[in-house]
Amino acid sequence: MNDSHSSSSDSASMAANDQNVGRSRRSGSGDQTLATDIPRHWHDIFWLGVFLFHLMGLALALAVLGLNRFKKSDRFNFDRYTSNTTGTVENSHGLTEDYWPMYGLGGGVGTLLGWAWLLLLGWQANHMMKFSVHILTTYLAVVSVLCFWSEQIFWGVTFAIGAALQFLYVISVIDRLPFTMLVLRKAVKMVWSLPEVMRVSYAFMLVMLLWMGLWSFGAAGVVASNIDLSGRWWLLVVLSLSLFWTGAVLCNTVHVIVSGMVFLVLIHGGREAASMPPNPLMKSLRYSVTKSFGSICYGSLFTAAIRTLRWEIRGLRSKIGKNECLLCCVDFLFHLVETLVRFFNKYAYVQIAVHGKSFNRSARDAWELFQSTGVEALVAYDCSGAVLLMVTILGGLITGTCSGVWTHIKWNDDRVSMVGSTAMLMGMVLVGVAMVAVESAVTSIYICYAEDPLLIHRWDAEFFNQLSEALHQRLQHRSARAREVLTHNRFNVGIQGTVPV
């Protein structure tokens, strides 16, 4: 057993050495130039305009919606358009200030959780990640029971389905978690070695919290409005989609900033290296909020949804077995999503940070880099993004529970689900802004390993050996599966050929 393991490690090391020779793109100090020194151009300007126009329009709408019920019922006389069929104009749902403190609690809890998670990851990253993965299923189940107890049947069923899907997903990827935890530990190590990156995350959480102050003011006005139940829900859905996009834009802005810093550190061999350019953080920040901001706005619309769909399909695909009909359907969806991933993936943000490309070109170049070097096998095996999403969802659930319980104490009706669900989204966005620094480090590590493995070797030789061995094993596994499928197809063809007509 030991002999076979050592021979496997030796072969992995030999393969890694071959990759180092073939894939090394930077040698000496002559080619260690920062891509931010290259002249950059504005990209995806249309989406930049769409996002800014949406933000300004929404800010005005939120202010109007909140002020309409702030300290005075129907300040702008909107009830003449929204009065119910009985002709009652007076609002029975209260005023904006009745609900705004509950959103304030959600914002405070979400910010506290984001800061706490980021700090605790630096001390006990492995235990915190394992805790998040395993506690989320339990928490979803508990929230489902509480919803049924409060006669919120729809939300009870929703959280019960969520608990079941979370349990099945964890079971399907349980063998990948050791490697995932290894990568996350190294990413946390990188983030904690860059205090300025931590400060960026905290600063953007505060920016997001300020925007949520206005957003929750408008949302509280919607909850307090005299619009019928379905109308209020539709308005909250629209506001939630806007908050999701705004939160994704801020998260991905942090992603670009952190990716630029991590890439610099790996290229120059440390943040204290003499070759490091001056003020790298400010350069990365300036480019991310100006010339690259349109690409960030564009990618933020689609990336998160496509990534989540891809994780679920991969988990289902690995546990189907030999049900050929179901496997055929899932394979169709899998290849469809893989095509989308080629143009919308989180690794594009590293290319945007380093090379200043447009989003689609960055995504395509990153994916082609992974495909050509075989690192895509590691990226597909890694579940770090899913684990960080679990942390984000858990933070959102805790936030929504706090606001929902307070609302339930005062009113036991549909307002509980309205405030609780929207406060949950607030918590997810705030915790997500904190977690994106770790995810940025993960994506930067993979891009650096694909472009030049020696960058990882110089930073952490032991981690480099572990990555190389894992890559060797994944490529062997894929080759074995390909041979198995080929043999199975030939066997089926042979059987069909022997059947008499």
C-alpha positions as MATLAB code, in Angstrom:
seq = 'MNDSHSSSSDSASMAANDQNVGRSRRSGSGDQTLATDIPRHWHDIFWLGVFLFHLMGLALALAVLGLNRFKKSDRFNFDRYTSNTTGTVENSHGLTEDYWPMYGLGGGVGTLLGWAWLLLLGWQANHMMKFSVHILTTYLAVVSVLCFWSEQIFWGVTFAIGAALQFLYVISVIDRLPFTMLVLRKAVKMVWSLPEVMRVSYAFMLVMLLWMGLWSFGAAGVVASNIDLSGRWWLLVVLSLSLFWTGAVLCNTVHVIVSGMVFLVLIHGGREAASMPPNPLMKSLRYSVTKSFGSICYGSLFTAAIRTLRWEIRGLRSKIGKNECLLCCVDFLFHLVETLVRFFNKYAYVQIAVHGKSFNRSARDAWELFQSTGVEALVAYDCSGAVLLMVTILGGLITGTCSGVWTHIKWNDDRVSMVGSTAMLMGMVLVGVAMVAVESAVTSIYICYAEDPLLIHRWDAEFFNQLSEALHQRLQHRSARAREVLTHNRFNVGIQGTVPV';
ca = [
       0.000    0.000    0.000;
       2.761    2.441    0.939;
       4.757    1.496   -2.147;
       1.793    2.166   -4.415;
       1.103    5.466   -2.666;
       4.723    6.558   -3.004;
       4.841    5.577   -6.659;
       1.639    7.530   -7.250;
       3.156   10.540   -5.515;
       6.324   10.206   -7.556;
       4.388   10.047  -10.804;
       2.309   13.030   -9.718;
       5.480   14.940   -8.976;
       6.924   14.006  -12.363;
       3.742   15.140  -14.077;
       3.802   18.364  -12.107;
       7.417   18.968  -13.134;
       6.488   18.464  -16.776;
       3.659   20.937  -16.359;
       6.024   23.408  -14.739;
       8.297   23.270  -17.757;
       5.507   23.438  -20.309;
       3.235   25.969  -18.591;
       5.693   28.389  -17.047;
       4.876   31.771  -18.501;
       7.123   33.928  -16.321;
      10.816   33.418  -15.758;
      13.225   35.612  -13.865;
      12.150   39.136  -13.078;
      11.895   40.427  -16.617;
       8.356   39.143  -17.185;
       7.042   39.774  -13.689;
       5.208   42.909  -14.714;
       1.900   43.868  -13.248;
      -0.933   43.785  -15.700;
      -2.332   46.890  -14.036;
       0.673   48.745  -15.521;
      -0.672   47.884  -18.987;
      -2.905   50.602  -20.486;
      -6.517   49.656  -19.808;
      -9.727   50.454  -21.646;
     -13.361   50.743  -20.649;
     -15.351   47.546  -21.221;
     -19.072   46.649  -21.089;
     -20.029   50.325  -20.793;
     -23.659   49.555  -21.655;
     -24.067   47.415  -18.537;
     -22.347   50.071  -16.451;
     -24.970   52.561  -17.627;
     -27.804   50.101  -16.973;
     -26.620   49.442  -13.433;
     -26.133   53.119  -12.551;
     -29.489   54.074  -14.097;
     -31.162   51.241  -12.162;
     -29.460   52.356   -8.955;
     -30.516   55.990   -9.260;
     -34.074   55.117  -10.248;
     -34.387   52.606   -7.439;
     -33.008   55.054   -4.869;
     -35.732   57.539   -5.814;
     -38.430   54.834   -5.697;
     -37.243   53.565   -2.303;
     -37.272   57.057   -0.845;
     -40.809   57.676   -2.111;
     -42.108   54.293   -0.892;
     -40.629   54.803    2.556;
     -41.663   58.452    2.966;
     -45.233   57.687    1.915;
     -45.792   55.906    5.250;
     -43.160   57.596    7.405;
     -44.755   59.271   10.454;
     -47.873   59.930    8.387;
     -50.243   57.564    6.664;
     -50.387   57.974    2.875;
     -48.303   61.143    2.637;
     -48.440   61.158   -1.178;
     -52.061   59.998   -1.434;
     -51.158   56.715   -3.141;
     -54.088   54.922   -1.517;
     -56.499   56.358   -4.049;
     -54.843   54.038   -6.576;
     -54.409   51.034   -4.264;
     -57.546   51.064   -2.093;
     -59.195   47.686   -1.665;
     -62.518   46.604   -3.101;
     -64.481   47.686   -0.011;
     -63.314   51.231   -0.557;
     -61.280   51.328    2.649;
     -58.415   53.743    2.223;
     -56.996   53.831    5.705;
     -53.980   51.547    6.061;
     -54.276   48.797    8.643;
     -50.648   47.645    8.387;
     -48.990   50.471   10.301;
     -46.278   52.901    9.265;
     -42.776   52.625    7.824;
     -41.141   53.129   11.231;
     -43.027   50.086   12.585;
     -40.973   47.764   10.346;
     -37.753   49.664    9.739;
     -36.222   48.697   13.136;
     -36.725   45.021   12.283;
     -34.747   45.495    9.094;
     -32.208   47.428   11.162;
     -31.849   44.362   13.377;
     -31.335   42.222   10.272;
     -28.646   44.551    8.951;
     -26.872   44.608   12.311;
     -26.968   40.822   12.717;
     -25.785   40.265    9.124;
     -22.870   42.681    9.551;
     -21.898   41.134   12.868;
     -22.009   37.622   11.396;
     -19.923   38.662    8.390;
     -17.226   40.231   10.541;
     -17.306   37.324   13.009;
     -17.010   34.659   10.275;
     -14.087   36.445    8.660;
     -12.281   36.718   11.994;
     -13.040   33.159   13.118;
     -11.880   31.719    9.798;
      -8.416   33.068   10.531;
      -8.246   31.076   13.770;
     -10.187   27.885   13.105;
     -10.878   27.772    9.370;
     -11.272   23.997    9.126;
     -13.677   23.668   12.060;
     -15.741   26.698   11.011;
     -16.205   25.363    7.484;
     -17.185   21.886    8.687;
     -19.591   23.428   11.180;
     -21.273   25.464    8.438;
     -21.619   22.498    6.076;
     -23.219   20.192    8.652;
     -25.286   22.684   10.648;
     -27.057   24.178    7.624;
     -29.213   21.085    7.032;
     -30.269   21.035   10.684;
     -30.995   24.748   10.716;
     -33.110   24.528    7.558;
     -35.107   21.686    9.100;
     -35.643   23.628   12.347;
     -36.785   26.732   10.459;
     -39.150   24.546    8.438;
     -40.729   23.204   11.636;
     -41.079   26.736   13.028;
     -42.795   27.849    9.817;
     -45.267   24.960   10.005;
     -45.882   25.792   13.659;
     -46.613   29.411   12.681;
     -48.961   28.154    9.939;
     -46.656   29.458    7.203;
     -47.194   26.376    5.049;
     -45.488   27.641    1.888;
     -42.295   28.597    3.717;
     -42.386   25.400    5.754;
     -42.454   23.314    2.578;
     -39.788   25.516    0.963;
     -37.323   25.144    3.836;
     -38.068   21.411    4.130;
     -37.186   20.959    0.442;
     -34.092   23.089    0.996;
     -33.015   20.872    3.910;
     -33.485   17.746    1.803;
     -31.535   19.172   -1.149;
     -28.752   20.359    1.161;
     -28.506   16.903    2.758;
     -28.417   15.147   -0.625;
     -25.808   17.549   -1.971;
     -23.499   17.074    1.017;
     -23.826   13.307    0.688;
     -22.990   13.501   -3.025;
     -19.789   15.522   -2.457;
     -18.678   14.122    0.899;
     -15.560   12.589   -0.678;
     -14.501   15.982   -2.050;
     -14.646   17.842    1.249;
     -11.085   17.006    2.458;
      -9.552   18.527   -0.677;
     -11.975   21.464   -0.500;
     -11.019   22.177    3.107;
      -7.328   22.073    2.154;
      -7.833   24.704   -0.547;
      -9.960   26.881    1.746;
      -7.353   26.757    4.524;
      -4.667   27.970    2.131;
      -6.969   30.694    0.795;
      -7.686   31.895    4.340;
      -3.955   31.856    5.036;
      -3.404   34.084    2.004;
      -6.193   36.510    2.962;
      -4.969   36.818    6.542;
      -1.456   37.576    5.312;
      -2.872   40.673    3.581;
      -4.415   42.979    6.224;
      -5.354   45.529    3.571;
      -7.584   42.926    1.918;
      -9.418   42.418    5.203;
      -9.927   46.168    5.497;
     -11.388   46.276    1.971;
     -13.925   43.596    2.928;
     -14.956   45.476    6.061;
     -15.213   48.766    4.153;
     -17.439   47.276    1.458;
     -19.651   45.688    4.110;
     -20.202   49.174    5.533;
     -20.990   50.523    2.054;
     -23.504   47.715    1.565;
     -25.003   48.401    4.985;
     -25.497   52.080    4.100;
     -27.306   51.136    0.899;
     -29.424   48.651    2.853;
     -30.483   51.470    5.153;
     -32.232   53.117    2.182;
     -33.350   49.787    0.717;
     -34.957   48.632    3.965;
     -36.623   52.053    4.348;
     -38.422   51.467    1.045;
     -39.122   47.799    1.820;
     -40.655   48.784    5.168;
     -42.859   51.250    3.315;
     -44.020   48.460    0.992;
     -44.872   46.163    3.917;
     -46.817   48.994    5.563;
     -48.618   50.014    2.372;
     -52.303   49.534    1.605;
     -51.545   47.507   -1.545;
     -53.158   44.071   -1.594;
     -51.122   41.053   -0.491;
     -50.035   39.879   -3.952;
     -49.091   43.415   -4.965;
     -46.871   43.857   -1.924;
     -45.184   40.523   -2.581;
     -44.489   41.446   -6.211;
     -42.975   44.742   -5.144;
     -40.783   42.969   -2.579;
     -39.664   40.458   -5.223;
     -38.610   43.294   -7.533;
     -36.761   45.043   -4.691;
     -35.099   41.748   -3.720;
     -33.864   41.142   -7.276;
     -32.413   44.635   -7.292;
     -30.727   44.051   -3.928;
     -29.338   40.744   -5.178;
     -27.789   42.408   -8.238;
     -26.420   45.317   -6.197;
     -24.978   42.917   -3.614;
     -23.457   40.755   -6.346;
     -21.843   43.828   -7.926;
     -20.286   44.859   -4.607;
     -19.152   41.277   -3.908;
     -17.550   40.957   -7.321;
     -15.904   44.362   -6.981;
     -14.237   43.033   -3.833;
     -13.455   39.871   -5.820;
     -11.579   41.869   -8.467;
      -9.701   43.946   -5.884;
      -8.628   40.941   -3.822;
      -7.758   38.878   -6.906;
      -5.460   41.634   -8.124;
      -3.671   41.742   -4.773;
      -3.345   37.962   -4.428;
      -2.085   37.605   -7.985;
       0.509   40.298   -7.330;
       1.712   38.624   -4.151;
       2.088   35.262   -5.898;
       3.863   36.745   -8.921;
       6.362   38.788   -6.920;
       6.944   36.195   -4.218;
       5.442   38.114   -1.289;
       3.945   41.466   -0.400;
       7.310   42.669    0.945;
       9.190   41.883   -2.286;
      11.234   44.743   -3.763;
       9.606   44.214   -7.169;
       6.109   44.907   -5.810;
       4.663   48.070   -7.412;
       3.740   50.986   -5.136;
       0.158   51.258   -3.853;
      -1.088   48.059   -5.529;
      -4.336   48.046   -3.559;
      -5.289   51.562   -4.629;
      -4.530   50.724   -8.280;
      -6.694   47.631   -8.113;
      -9.463   49.579   -6.378;
      -9.339   52.398   -8.930;
      -9.560   50.081  -11.924;
     -12.327   47.955  -10.383;
     -14.636   50.936   -9.792;
     -13.896   52.679  -13.100;
     -12.749   50.908  -16.287;
     -13.597   47.381  -15.114;
     -16.840   48.244  -13.338;
     -19.014   47.648  -16.424;
     -17.637   44.105  -16.745;
     -18.352   43.496  -13.056;
     -21.957   44.719  -13.429;
     -22.467   42.497  -16.477;
     -21.041   39.341  -14.921;
     -22.932   39.856  -11.661;
     -26.257   39.402  -13.463;
     -25.679   35.772  -14.412;
     -22.658   34.212  -12.714;
     -24.175   33.285   -9.339;
     -27.266   31.575  -10.788;
     -25.247   29.563  -13.328;
     -22.715   28.468  -10.674;
     -25.462   27.249   -8.316;
     -27.181   25.322  -11.111;
     -23.870   23.737  -12.090;
     -23.151   22.542   -8.523;
     -26.577   20.914   -8.240;
     -26.325   19.171  -11.623;
     -22.796   17.909  -10.868;
     -23.914   16.511   -7.518;
     -26.935   14.794   -9.108;
     -24.884   13.477  -12.032;
     -22.351   11.799   -9.758;
     -25.061    9.795   -7.929;
     -27.357    8.705  -10.763;
     -25.710    5.342  -11.306;
     -26.604    3.388  -14.465;
     -30.092    4.759  -15.137;
     -29.392    5.585  -18.769;
     -32.613    7.515  -19.420;
     -32.122    9.821  -16.432;
     -28.395   10.076  -17.137;
     -29.139   11.183  -20.709;
     -31.434   13.991  -19.496;
     -28.983   15.155  -16.848;
     -26.103   15.012  -19.341;
     -28.047   17.282  -21.666;
     -28.533   19.825  -18.862;
     -24.925   19.373  -17.787;
     -23.511   20.174  -21.234;
     -25.894   23.121  -21.576;
     -24.698   24.574  -18.264;
     -21.069   23.840  -19.133;
     -21.518   25.903  -22.289;
     -22.871   28.786  -20.208;
     -20.011   28.414  -17.724;
     -17.590   28.960  -20.580;
     -18.896   32.532  -20.870;
     -20.007   33.183  -17.264;
     -17.667   31.979  -14.520;
     -16.147   33.495  -11.392;
     -12.584   33.019  -12.689;
     -13.265   35.821  -15.166;
     -12.856   38.311  -12.311;
      -9.209   37.306  -11.892;
      -8.595   37.955  -15.586;
     -10.406   41.290  -15.271;
      -8.231   42.228  -12.285;
      -4.955   41.170  -13.908;
      -5.448   41.855  -17.622;
      -8.340   44.345  -17.722;
     -10.335   42.383  -20.337;
     -14.076   42.429  -20.960;
     -16.141   39.951  -18.952;
     -16.985   37.439  -21.691;
     -13.445   37.394  -23.013;
     -12.075   36.989  -19.491;
     -14.429   34.095  -18.772;
     -13.593   32.384  -22.073;
      -9.834   32.832  -21.621;
      -9.936   31.530  -18.050;
     -11.923   28.450  -19.052;
      -9.701   27.729  -22.055;
      -6.671   28.053  -19.787;
      -8.133   25.461  -17.431;
      -9.104   23.158  -20.302;
      -5.702   23.331  -21.977;
      -3.738   22.670  -18.784;
      -6.030   20.046  -17.238;
      -6.615   22.213  -14.143;
     -10.333   22.154  -14.998;
     -10.351   18.662  -13.452;
      -9.319   20.204  -10.111;
     -11.739   23.103  -10.452;
     -14.613   20.689  -11.085;
     -13.606   18.557   -8.089;
     -13.295   21.515   -5.719;
     -16.426   22.521   -3.747;
     -15.044   25.617   -2.037;
     -17.588   27.896   -3.726;
     -20.457   25.685   -2.543;
     -19.080   25.592    1.018;
     -18.782   29.382    1.122;
     -22.327   29.616   -0.239;
     -23.474   27.420    2.661;
     -21.826   29.859    5.080;
     -23.629   32.715    3.321;
     -27.012   30.961    3.421;
     -26.544   30.100    7.093;
     -25.810   33.756    7.861;
     -28.921   34.781    5.955;
     -31.073   32.244    7.785;
     -29.892   33.472   11.178;
     -30.551   37.074   10.149;
     -34.005   36.275    8.788;
     -34.862   34.292   11.905;
     -33.992   37.204   14.206;
     -36.081   39.709   12.238;
     -38.884   37.197   11.659;
     -39.179   36.291   15.338;
     -39.389   39.953   16.331;
     -42.089   40.519   13.707;
     -43.964   37.427   14.908;
     -44.001   38.787   18.453;
     -45.787   41.943   17.244;
     -47.908   40.545   14.381;
     -48.735   36.960   13.492;
     -49.704   37.267    9.827;
     -48.153   37.547    6.371;
     -45.936   40.402    7.514;
     -43.764   37.839    9.331;
     -42.815   36.084    6.084;
     -42.376   39.396    4.253;
     -39.957   40.838    6.789;
     -38.239   37.507    7.509;
     -37.559   36.585    3.873;
     -36.279   40.019    2.869;
     -34.142   40.279    6.019;
     -32.713   36.850    5.138;
     -31.609   38.227    1.768;
     -29.991   41.194    3.534;
     -28.036   38.835    5.774;
     -26.919   36.686    2.835;
     -25.620   39.714    0.950;
     -23.705   41.076    3.964;
     -22.123   37.714    4.842;
     -21.413   37.140    1.147;
     -19.416   40.379    0.947;
     -17.254   39.085    3.812;
     -16.818   35.596    2.329;
     -15.926   36.780   -1.166;
     -12.396   37.668   -0.046;
     -11.716   33.978    0.627;
     -13.334   32.949   -2.657;
     -11.188   35.483   -4.505;
      -8.065   33.911   -3.042;
      -9.255   30.457   -4.176;
      -9.876   31.586   -7.762;
      -6.543   33.412   -7.898;
      -4.695   30.323   -6.664;
      -6.222   28.185   -9.437;
      -5.488   30.761  -12.150;
      -1.879   31.087  -10.959;
      -1.492   27.308  -10.814;
      -2.814   26.997  -14.368;
      -0.630   29.797  -15.754;
       2.560   28.950  -13.882;
       2.646   26.227  -11.180;
       6.004   27.520   -9.945;
       4.214   30.554   -8.492;
       2.356   28.244   -6.092;
       5.519   26.238   -5.414;
       7.389   29.387   -4.423;
       4.560   30.449   -2.117;
       3.882   27.060   -0.451;
       5.855   24.008   -1.647;
       3.809   21.529    0.394;
       0.533   22.861   -0.987;
       1.986   22.730   -4.498;
       2.770   19.016   -4.055;
      -0.741   18.362   -2.731;
      -2.310   20.162   -5.699;
      -0.100   18.280   -8.153;
      -0.977   14.921   -6.638;
      -4.691   15.760   -6.609;
      -4.516   16.849  -10.252;
      -2.746   13.635  -11.212;
      -5.411   11.557   -9.450;
      -8.291   13.461  -11.043;
      -6.814   13.093  -14.541;
      -6.328    9.364  -13.935;
      -9.939    9.104  -12.732;
     -11.229   10.845  -15.854;
      -9.144    8.601  -18.097;
     -10.500    5.502  -16.350;
     -14.100    6.740  -16.743;
     -13.523    7.500  -20.426;
     -12.132    3.978  -20.992;
     -15.109    2.496  -19.131;
     -17.625    4.410  -21.260;
     -15.766    3.453  -24.467;
     -15.683   -0.228  -23.473;
     -19.381   -0.146  -22.548;
     -20.317    1.397  -25.914;
     -18.251   -1.162  -27.839;
     -19.887   -3.977  -25.851;
     -23.368   -2.652  -26.699;
     -22.452   -2.366  -30.379;
     -21.145   -5.942  -30.332;
     -24.359   -7.253  -28.796;
     -26.501   -5.444  -31.350;
     -24.339   -6.913  -34.127;
     -24.965  -10.509  -32.956;
     -28.743  -10.150  -32.714;
     -30.378  -11.778  -35.792;
     -32.642   -9.566  -37.887;
];
